[in-house]
Amino acid sequence: MTDKRYSRENLLLNFTLSSSYLNTLLHLPVLGKTLLTILPAVIYGCSDPMLKETDGLIHERTRTACIRPQIKTEGHSQFKHLDIFTFNDDALQRLESYQRVENSDELIAKIALLKGEKVIFSCANSQRNSYSWNDICSRAAIEDIHADLEKENPEALLMSGEIHTSTESSLSMDLPLTPLASRITLSSLRFDFSARPYRNAKISGIKAYLTNVNAEYPISGVTSMPLRIVNAGRLNQDDLNKFDRKENIFTYIADTASEAELHPGTTFLAYPNTCKEESPGNPFTRLVIEADIGSDKYYWPINVNRNTYGEGKGVERNCQYIYDILITRKGTDNPDIPMDVEGIEINMEIRRWTDKEEYGVSF
């Protein structure tokens, strides 16, 4: 006689999975259950698969949700890939499913969810391959994953976002994604020494770069303190050489300058640094102009989104700080001493996506 006591695992084996999804599943953490137990949570498709309740078997059901990633950023950023994690929204917040979407033209991801309250966390353009997420078994583990500024691509910034939802509510949802990094743009630069005794001095070797840059940040975006500083106090060639794209924090503007306005149009990247007080371990992020006047080198350091005295919010997440700078006298001999207002005129425009806020600040 045939044994009618079929196991739940045997029934699950009847599901047909594509090789790509099965390959992803085999690299997921077990989470204290058998791998087969979590298979229903990651079935991909447009249907509503269900295990029928037969001979006392436990009833399981998955529902397919459509996720629409919504890029929330002032500048341009594209998708390379999208990692989507679903966690149970309870005390343990264990991982239920994971999948990667590669180069999605429609920018719509479909995920299968078991019944209940869920936390959906997503990371676009992560600096990891799909197998390196193997150690993620709960929402808390996401907090330990950090991004590196050296690996950022300005055309495809690392972005993340999270929503809390329920399978009993809408199965069509928007998932906001915001970049970790902010953009610091030097729109225009002009030197005017007409009121100085050295009005005819040659200005050469003009550069711009960021110092005291926070180069590490959690992908969950939950800290305001810098975790790892590059270009500490001055331009550091060793730090610069570690960047995939050096132009993310450094640019050479021109060999010489006159009173004519320069338009570098260059944009740097920095992770948030909003510490309230400056200290040796928590310096303010600065935009530095460097140039030679005659045979001497000078610096014009500017606190990003703060005044000379450090008042202001500093570098926040997903903002664009646009600078127009007029330099009217020689700078300092130290790139880590902010320039006072008597020698430089600064107009800064802040563009922030979250509330469409846009305003100018002059120093």
Tab-separated table of C-alpha atoms in Angstrom:
chain	number	residue	atom	x	y	z
A	1	MET	CA	0.000	0.000	0.000
A	2	THR	CA	1.248	3.439	-0.813
A	3	ASP	CA	2.076	5.581	2.219
A	4	LYS	CA	-0.135	8.660	2.005
A	5	ARG	CA	1.770	10.512	4.729
A	6	TYR	CA	3.608	12.806	2.415
A	7	SER	CA	6.110	15.148	3.999
A	8	ARG	CA	6.011	18.883	3.431
A	9	GLU	CA	9.513	18.682	1.927
A	10	ASN	CA	8.457	16.077	-0.641
A	11	LEU	CA	5.656	18.300	-1.855
A	12	LEU	CA	7.980	21.261	-2.191
A	13	LEU	CA	10.260	19.260	-4.453
A	14	ASN	CA	7.461	19.254	-7.014
A	15	PHE	CA	7.897	22.974	-7.558
A	16	THR	CA	9.831	23.786	-10.704
A	17	LEU	CA	12.456	26.501	-10.161
A	18	SER	CA	14.661	28.090	-12.751
A	19	SER	CA	18.361	27.260	-12.406
A	20	SER	CA	19.245	30.893	-11.676
A	21	TYR	CA	16.886	31.123	-8.721
A	22	LEU	CA	17.873	27.701	-7.421
A	23	ASN	CA	21.504	28.731	-7.561
A	24	THR	CA	20.663	31.791	-5.451
A	25	LEU	CA	18.737	29.699	-2.944
A	26	LEU	CA	21.581	27.243	-2.435
A	27	HIS	CA	23.763	30.038	-1.160
A	28	LEU	CA	21.259	31.422	1.338
A	29	PRO	CA	21.778	30.940	5.087
A	30	VAL	CA	19.813	28.052	6.587
A	31	LEU	CA	18.465	30.095	9.518
A	32	GLY	CA	17.996	27.054	11.727
A	33	LYS	CA	15.561	25.408	9.254
A	34	THR	CA	16.097	23.154	6.296
A	35	LEU	CA	16.709	24.864	2.983
A	36	LEU	CA	13.527	23.346	1.606
A	37	THR	CA	11.495	25.045	4.302
A	38	ILE	CA	12.235	28.474	2.857
A	39	LEU	CA	11.772	27.571	-0.804
A	40	PRO	CA	8.199	28.926	-1.020
A	41	ALA	CA	9.403	32.338	0.122
A	42	VAL	CA	11.549	32.883	-2.946
A	43	ILE	CA	9.507	31.412	-5.794
A	44	TYR	CA	9.467	33.949	-8.610
A	45	GLY	CA	6.430	34.391	-10.811
A	46	CYS	CA	3.103	36.057	-11.378
A	47	SER	CA	0.917	33.352	-9.867
A	48	ASP	CA	-0.196	32.729	-6.289
A	49	PRO	CA	1.308	29.292	-5.528
A	50	MET	CA	-0.262	27.265	-2.724
A	51	LEU	CA	0.238	23.944	-1.047
A	52	LYS	CA	-3.190	22.295	-0.704
A	53	GLU	CA	-4.176	21.091	2.725
A	54	THR	CA	-4.342	17.285	2.310
A	55	ASP	CA	-4.215	14.456	4.866
A	56	GLY	CA	-3.439	16.816	7.727
A	57	LEU	CA	-0.597	18.669	5.986
A	58	ILE	CA	0.244	22.218	7.118
A	59	HIS	CA	-1.245	24.821	4.771
A	60	GLU	CA	1.372	27.168	3.254
A	61	ARG	CA	0.704	30.019	0.879
A	62	THR	CA	2.821	32.600	-0.878
A	63	ARG	CA	1.683	35.834	-2.456
A	64	THR	CA	3.557	37.600	-5.238
A	65	ALA	CA	4.338	41.259	-4.621
A	66	CYS	CA	5.476	43.769	-7.240
A	67	ILE	CA	8.191	46.145	-6.049
A	68	ARG	CA	8.797	49.394	-7.928
A	69	PRO	CA	12.144	50.967	-6.997
A	70	GLN	CA	11.838	54.755	-6.828
A	71	ILE	CA	15.121	56.671	-7.135
A	72	LYS	CA	15.092	59.664	-4.796
A	73	THR	CA	18.023	61.824	-5.807
A	74	GLU	CA	18.637	65.256	-7.267
A	75	GLY	CA	21.268	64.078	-9.731
A	76	HIS	CA	21.346	61.243	-12.239
A	77	SER	CA	21.919	57.670	-11.094
A	78	GLN	CA	21.182	54.408	-12.884
A	79	PHE	CA	20.625	50.795	-11.884
A	80	LYS	CA	23.269	48.120	-12.397
A	81	HIS	CA	21.697	45.597	-10.065
A	82	LEU	CA	19.242	45.517	-7.180
A	83	ASP	CA	19.501	43.289	-4.085
A	84	ILE	CA	16.191	42.711	-2.292
A	85	PHE	CA	15.914	41.231	1.210
A	86	THR	CA	12.647	40.268	2.893
A	87	PHE	CA	12.601	39.864	6.676
A	88	ASN	CA	9.822	38.882	9.051
A	89	ASP	CA	8.784	41.994	10.949
A	90	ASP	CA	8.871	40.508	14.432
A	91	ALA	CA	11.303	40.474	17.355
A	92	LEU	CA	13.949	38.406	15.527
A	93	GLN	CA	13.433	39.826	12.018
A	94	ARG	CA	14.817	36.673	10.387
A	95	LEU	CA	15.569	36.547	6.675
A	96	GLU	CA	12.744	35.074	4.624
A	97	SER	CA	14.083	35.578	1.102
A	98	TYR	CA	16.744	37.223	-1.018
A	99	GLN	CA	17.058	37.862	-4.711
A	100	ARG	CA	19.130	39.961	-7.109
A	101	VAL	CA	17.673	41.742	-10.134
A	102	GLU	CA	20.219	42.479	-12.858
A	103	ASN	CA	19.828	45.413	-15.250
A	104	SER	CA	16.048	45.517	-15.040
A	105	ASP	CA	14.659	47.615	-17.886
A	106	GLU	CA	11.189	47.795	-16.379
A	107	LEU	CA	12.539	48.539	-12.879
A	108	ILE	CA	9.909	46.258	-11.401
A	109	ALA	CA	10.866	43.321	-9.213
A	110	LYS	CA	8.513	40.514	-8.239
A	111	ILE	CA	9.002	38.688	-4.959
A	112	ALA	CA	7.021	35.918	-3.272
A	113	LEU	CA	6.055	36.456	0.351
A	114	LEU	CA	4.684	34.185	3.039
A	115	LYS	CA	1.820	35.620	5.062
A	116	GLY	CA	2.567	38.175	7.736
A	117	GLU	CA	4.262	41.473	8.528
A	118	LYS	CA	7.448	42.093	6.523
A	119	VAL	CA	10.452	44.400	6.325
A	120	ILE	CA	11.761	44.794	2.775
A	121	PHE	CA	15.270	46.223	2.489
A	122	SER	CA	16.907	46.870	-0.853
A	123	CYS	CA	20.332	48.003	-1.996
A	124	ALA	CA	21.004	49.162	-5.550
A	125	ASN	CA	24.477	49.088	-7.108
A	126	SER	CA	25.999	47.411	-4.070
A	127	GLN	CA	29.735	46.864	-3.989
A	128	ARG	CA	29.236	43.136	-3.401
A	129	ASN	CA	28.486	40.111	-5.547
A	130	SER	CA	25.378	38.079	-4.786
A	131	TYR	CA	27.337	35.354	-2.958
A	132	SER	CA	28.905	37.783	-0.492
A	133	TRP	CA	25.504	38.308	1.150
A	134	ASN	CA	25.641	34.772	2.607
A	135	ASP	CA	26.182	36.016	6.147
A	136	ILE	CA	22.889	37.951	6.186
A	137	CYS	CA	20.411	35.972	8.272
A	138	SER	CA	18.465	38.795	9.930
A	139	ARG	CA	17.707	42.491	9.556
A	140	ALA	CA	20.251	43.280	12.295
A	141	ALA	CA	23.060	41.871	10.129
A	142	ILE	CA	22.422	44.608	7.550
A	143	GLU	CA	23.742	47.136	10.071
A	144	ASP	CA	27.220	45.606	9.797
A	145	ILE	CA	27.462	46.075	6.006
A	146	HIS	CA	29.349	49.229	5.024
A	147	ALA	CA	30.004	50.938	1.698
A	148	ASP	CA	33.362	52.369	0.584
A	149	LEU	CA	33.594	55.743	-1.134
A	150	GLU	CA	36.594	54.534	-3.138
A	151	LYS	CA	34.290	52.158	-5.052
A	152	GLU	CA	31.478	54.597	-5.833
A	153	ASN	CA	30.469	55.147	-9.435
A	154	PRO	CA	28.946	58.640	-9.855
A	155	GLU	CA	26.788	57.344	-12.708
A	156	ALA	CA	25.417	54.473	-10.611
A	157	LEU	CA	25.592	55.474	-6.971
A	158	LEU	CA	25.002	52.946	-4.222
A	159	MET	CA	21.429	53.492	-3.005
A	160	SER	CA	19.361	51.872	-0.290
A	161	GLY	CA	15.864	51.954	1.118
A	162	GLU	CA	13.473	50.084	3.389
A	163	ILE	CA	9.742	49.683	3.847
A	164	HIS	CA	7.501	47.919	6.366
A	165	THR	CA	4.522	46.164	4.847
A	166	SER	CA	2.059	43.319	5.246
A	167	THR	CA	0.911	40.643	2.824
A	168	GLU	CA	-2.642	41.514	3.862
A	169	SER	CA	-2.260	45.014	2.423
A	170	SER	CA	-1.381	46.050	-1.123
A	171	LEU	CA	0.920	43.708	-3.042
A	172	SER	CA	2.044	46.546	-5.278
A	173	MET	CA	4.408	48.888	-3.504
A	174	ASP	CA	6.977	51.607	-4.084
A	175	LEU	CA	10.434	51.165	-2.582
A	176	PRO	CA	12.284	54.489	-2.178
A	177	LEU	CA	16.013	54.298	-2.877
A	178	THR	CA	18.349	57.143	-1.925
A	179	PRO	CA	22.122	57.423	-2.413
A	180	LEU	CA	24.353	57.292	0.636
A	181	ALA	CA	26.701	59.875	-0.857
A	182	SER	CA	26.224	63.576	-1.406
A	183	ARG	CA	27.605	65.649	-4.252
A	184	ILE	CA	29.816	68.724	-3.760
A	185	THR	CA	29.930	70.733	-6.994
A	186	LEU	CA	32.359	73.545	-7.777
A	187	SER	CA	30.325	75.460	-10.335
A	188	SER	CA	32.504	78.563	-10.755
A	189	LEU	CA	35.756	79.993	-9.406
A	190	ARG	CA	37.273	83.443	-9.843
A	191	PHE	CA	40.353	85.201	-8.497
A	192	ASP	CA	40.202	88.997	-8.086
A	193	PHE	CA	43.278	90.577	-6.509
A	194	SER	CA	42.621	94.015	-8.007
A	195	ALA	CA	42.496	95.631	-4.558
A	196	ARG	CA	45.756	93.993	-3.407
A	197	PRO	CA	49.397	95.027	-3.817
A	198	TYR	CA	49.992	91.691	-5.600
A	199	ARG	CA	47.277	92.327	-8.175
A	200	ASN	CA	49.608	91.378	-11.021
A	201	ALA	CA	50.950	88.192	-9.423
A	202	LYS	CA	50.754	85.044	-11.500
A	203	ILE	CA	48.211	82.476	-10.321
A	204	SER	CA	49.047	78.917	-11.403
A	205	GLY	CA	48.574	75.229	-10.619
A	206	ILE	CA	44.911	75.565	-9.626
A	207	LYS	CA	43.387	72.479	-8.008
A	208	ALA	CA	40.310	71.588	-5.994
A	209	TYR	CA	39.706	68.617	-3.724
A	210	LEU	CA	37.974	67.411	-0.590
A	211	THR	CA	39.691	66.836	2.741
A	212	ASN	CA	38.504	65.091	5.908
A	213	VAL	CA	36.210	62.965	3.774
A	214	ASN	CA	34.118	60.263	5.367
A	215	ALA	CA	34.842	57.281	3.122
A	216	GLU	CA	32.841	54.574	4.897
A	217	TYR	CA	29.147	54.446	5.695
A	218	PRO	CA	26.594	51.736	6.635
A	219	ILE	CA	24.252	50.877	3.787
A	220	SER	CA	21.360	51.212	6.244
A	221	GLY	CA	22.310	54.880	6.685
A	222	VAL	CA	21.895	55.061	10.446
A	223	THR	CA	24.957	56.940	11.723
A	224	SER	CA	26.014	60.587	11.646
A	225	MET	CA	29.647	60.164	12.711
A	226	PRO	CA	32.477	59.628	10.208
A	227	LEU	CA	33.735	56.031	10.300
A	228	ARG	CA	36.906	56.326	8.200
A	229	ILE	CA	38.568	59.549	7.108
A	230	VAL	CA	40.578	59.976	3.895
A	231	ASN	CA	42.599	63.070	2.966
A	232	ALA	CA	42.875	63.834	6.672
A	233	GLY	CA	43.907	67.459	6.960
A	234	ARG	CA	45.364	67.646	3.435
A	235	LEU	CA	45.551	65.924	0.068
A	236	ASN	CA	47.019	62.456	0.543
A	237	GLN	CA	48.290	60.733	-2.600
A	238	ASP	CA	48.153	57.304	-0.953
A	239	ASP	CA	44.463	57.818	-0.177
A	240	LEU	CA	43.824	59.205	-3.645
A	241	ASN	CA	45.427	56.202	-5.357
A	242	LYS	CA	42.921	53.861	-3.689
A	243	PHE	CA	39.983	55.431	-5.540
A	244	ASP	CA	38.630	53.701	-8.613
A	245	ARG	CA	37.841	57.223	-9.855
A	246	LYS	CA	40.177	59.864	-8.436
A	247	GLU	CA	37.966	62.602	-9.804
A	248	ASN	CA	35.431	61.744	-7.099
A	249	ILE	CA	37.490	63.799	-4.632
A	250	PHE	CA	40.151	65.627	-6.709
A	251	THR	CA	40.399	67.715	-9.876
A	252	TYR	CA	43.080	69.773	-11.584
A	253	ILE	CA	41.358	72.951	-12.775
A	254	ALA	CA	43.839	75.016	-14.771
A	255	ASP	CA	47.504	75.853	-15.293
A	256	THR	CA	46.924	79.582	-14.906
A	257	ALA	CA	44.130	82.006	-14.045
A	258	SER	CA	43.303	85.654	-14.569
A	259	GLU	CA	40.351	87.693	-13.376
A	260	ALA	CA	38.164	85.740	-15.772
A	261	GLU	CA	35.758	83.308	-14.135
A	262	LEU	CA	36.602	79.624	-14.339
A	263	HIS	CA	33.829	77.067	-14.694
A	264	PRO	CA	35.217	73.712	-13.545
A	265	GLY	CA	31.746	72.145	-13.252
A	266	THR	CA	33.356	69.342	-11.290
A	267	THR	CA	31.421	67.269	-8.770
A	268	PHE	CA	32.950	65.423	-5.820
A	269	LEU	CA	31.398	62.717	-3.638
A	270	ALA	CA	31.390	62.376	0.147
A	271	TYR	CA	29.541	60.227	2.660
A	272	PRO	CA	27.635	62.007	5.462
A	273	ASN	CA	29.564	63.811	8.178
A	274	THR	CA	27.208	65.724	10.452
A	275	CYS	CA	29.136	65.676	13.733
A	276	LYS	CA	28.195	68.737	15.773
A	277	GLU	CA	31.663	69.590	17.053
A	278	GLU	CA	35.015	69.221	15.362
A	279	SER	CA	37.676	67.108	17.055
A	280	PRO	CA	40.835	65.253	15.934
A	281	GLY	CA	38.770	62.107	15.370
A	282	ASN	CA	35.775	63.898	13.847
A	283	PRO	CA	36.997	66.678	11.546
A	284	PHE	CA	34.643	68.666	9.329
A	285	THR	CA	34.627	67.827	5.623
A	286	ARG	CA	36.212	70.645	3.598
A	287	LEU	CA	36.355	71.786	-0.014
A	288	VAL	CA	39.887	73.069	-0.636
A	289	ILE	CA	41.067	75.328	-3.446
A	290	GLU	CA	44.830	75.184	-3.964
A	291	ALA	CA	46.982	77.443	-6.132
A	292	ASP	CA	50.437	78.981	-6.433
A	293	ILE	CA	50.775	82.767	-6.287
A	294	GLY	CA	54.211	83.568	-7.584
A	295	SER	CA	56.490	81.003	-5.970
A	296	ASP	CA	54.322	80.383	-2.894
A	297	LYS	CA	51.566	77.832	-2.416
A	298	TYR	CA	48.266	78.827	-0.811
A	299	TYR	CA	45.065	77.069	0.268
A	300	TRP	CA	41.487	78.263	0.584
A	301	PRO	CA	39.686	75.630	2.748
A	302	ILE	CA	35.894	75.853	3.044
A	303	ASN	CA	33.759	73.878	5.499
A	304	VAL	CA	31.086	72.063	3.467
A	305	ASN	CA	27.613	73.225	4.524
A	306	ARG	CA	29.032	75.066	7.539
A	307	ASN	CA	30.372	78.552	8.104
A	308	THR	CA	33.974	79.363	9.039
A	309	TYR	CA	33.182	78.775	12.713
A	310	GLY	CA	31.725	75.327	12.085
A	311	GLU	CA	28.084	76.305	12.468
A	312	GLY	CA	25.814	74.307	10.195
A	313	LYS	CA	24.712	70.745	9.512
A	314	GLY	CA	27.701	69.528	7.524
A	315	VAL	CA	27.473	66.874	4.826
A	316	GLU	CA	24.095	65.127	4.945
A	317	ARG	CA	22.947	62.139	2.962
A	318	ASN	CA	21.735	62.529	-0.625
A	319	CYS	CA	22.250	66.278	-1.012
A	320	GLN	CA	23.984	68.412	-3.601
A	321	TYR	CA	26.037	71.420	-2.474
A	322	ILE	CA	26.795	73.781	-5.353
A	323	TYR	CA	29.532	76.387	-4.850
A	324	ASP	CA	30.332	79.630	-6.657
A	325	ILE	CA	33.537	81.058	-5.188
A	326	LEU	CA	35.266	84.429	-5.507
A	327	ILE	CA	38.759	84.644	-3.980
A	328	THR	CA	39.932	88.175	-3.193
A	329	ARG	CA	43.198	87.648	-1.321
A	330	LYS	CA	45.931	85.153	-0.597
A	331	GLY	CA	44.929	82.059	1.295
A	332	THR	CA	46.505	80.209	4.212
A	333	ASP	CA	49.585	78.003	4.360
A	334	ASN	CA	47.550	75.214	5.971
A	335	PRO	CA	44.785	73.349	4.060
A	336	ASP	CA	43.093	72.440	7.355
A	337	ILE	CA	42.396	75.996	8.558
A	338	PRO	CA	39.092	77.330	7.151
A	339	MET	CA	39.419	80.590	5.248
A	340	ASP	CA	37.861	83.603	6.963
A	341	VAL	CA	35.127	85.596	5.271
A	342	GLU	CA	37.348	88.610	4.562
A	343	GLY	CA	39.312	86.836	1.867
A	344	ILE	CA	36.672	84.830	0.084
A	345	GLU	CA	33.078	85.194	-1.067
A	346	ILE	CA	31.045	82.014	-1.217
A	347	ASN	CA	27.610	81.398	-2.579
A	348	MET	CA	26.368	77.902	-1.808
A	349	GLU	CA	23.178	76.389	-3.153
A	350	ILE	CA	21.738	73.293	-1.485
A	351	ARG	CA	19.544	70.879	-3.376
A	352	ARG	CA	17.853	68.250	-1.289
A	353	TRP	CA	15.464	65.683	-2.751
A	354	THR	CA	13.511	64.722	0.356
A	355	ASP	CA	11.385	67.859	0.448
A	356	LYS	CA	12.395	69.415	-2.883
A	357	GLU	CA	14.125	72.104	-0.861
A	358	GLU	CA	16.449	74.416	-2.746
A	359	TYR	CA	18.060	77.520	-1.295
A	360	GLY	CA	21.236	79.592	-1.369
A	361	VAL	CA	23.628	80.503	1.428
A	362	SER	CA	26.265	83.222	1.182
A	363	PHE	CA	29.293	83.564	3.448
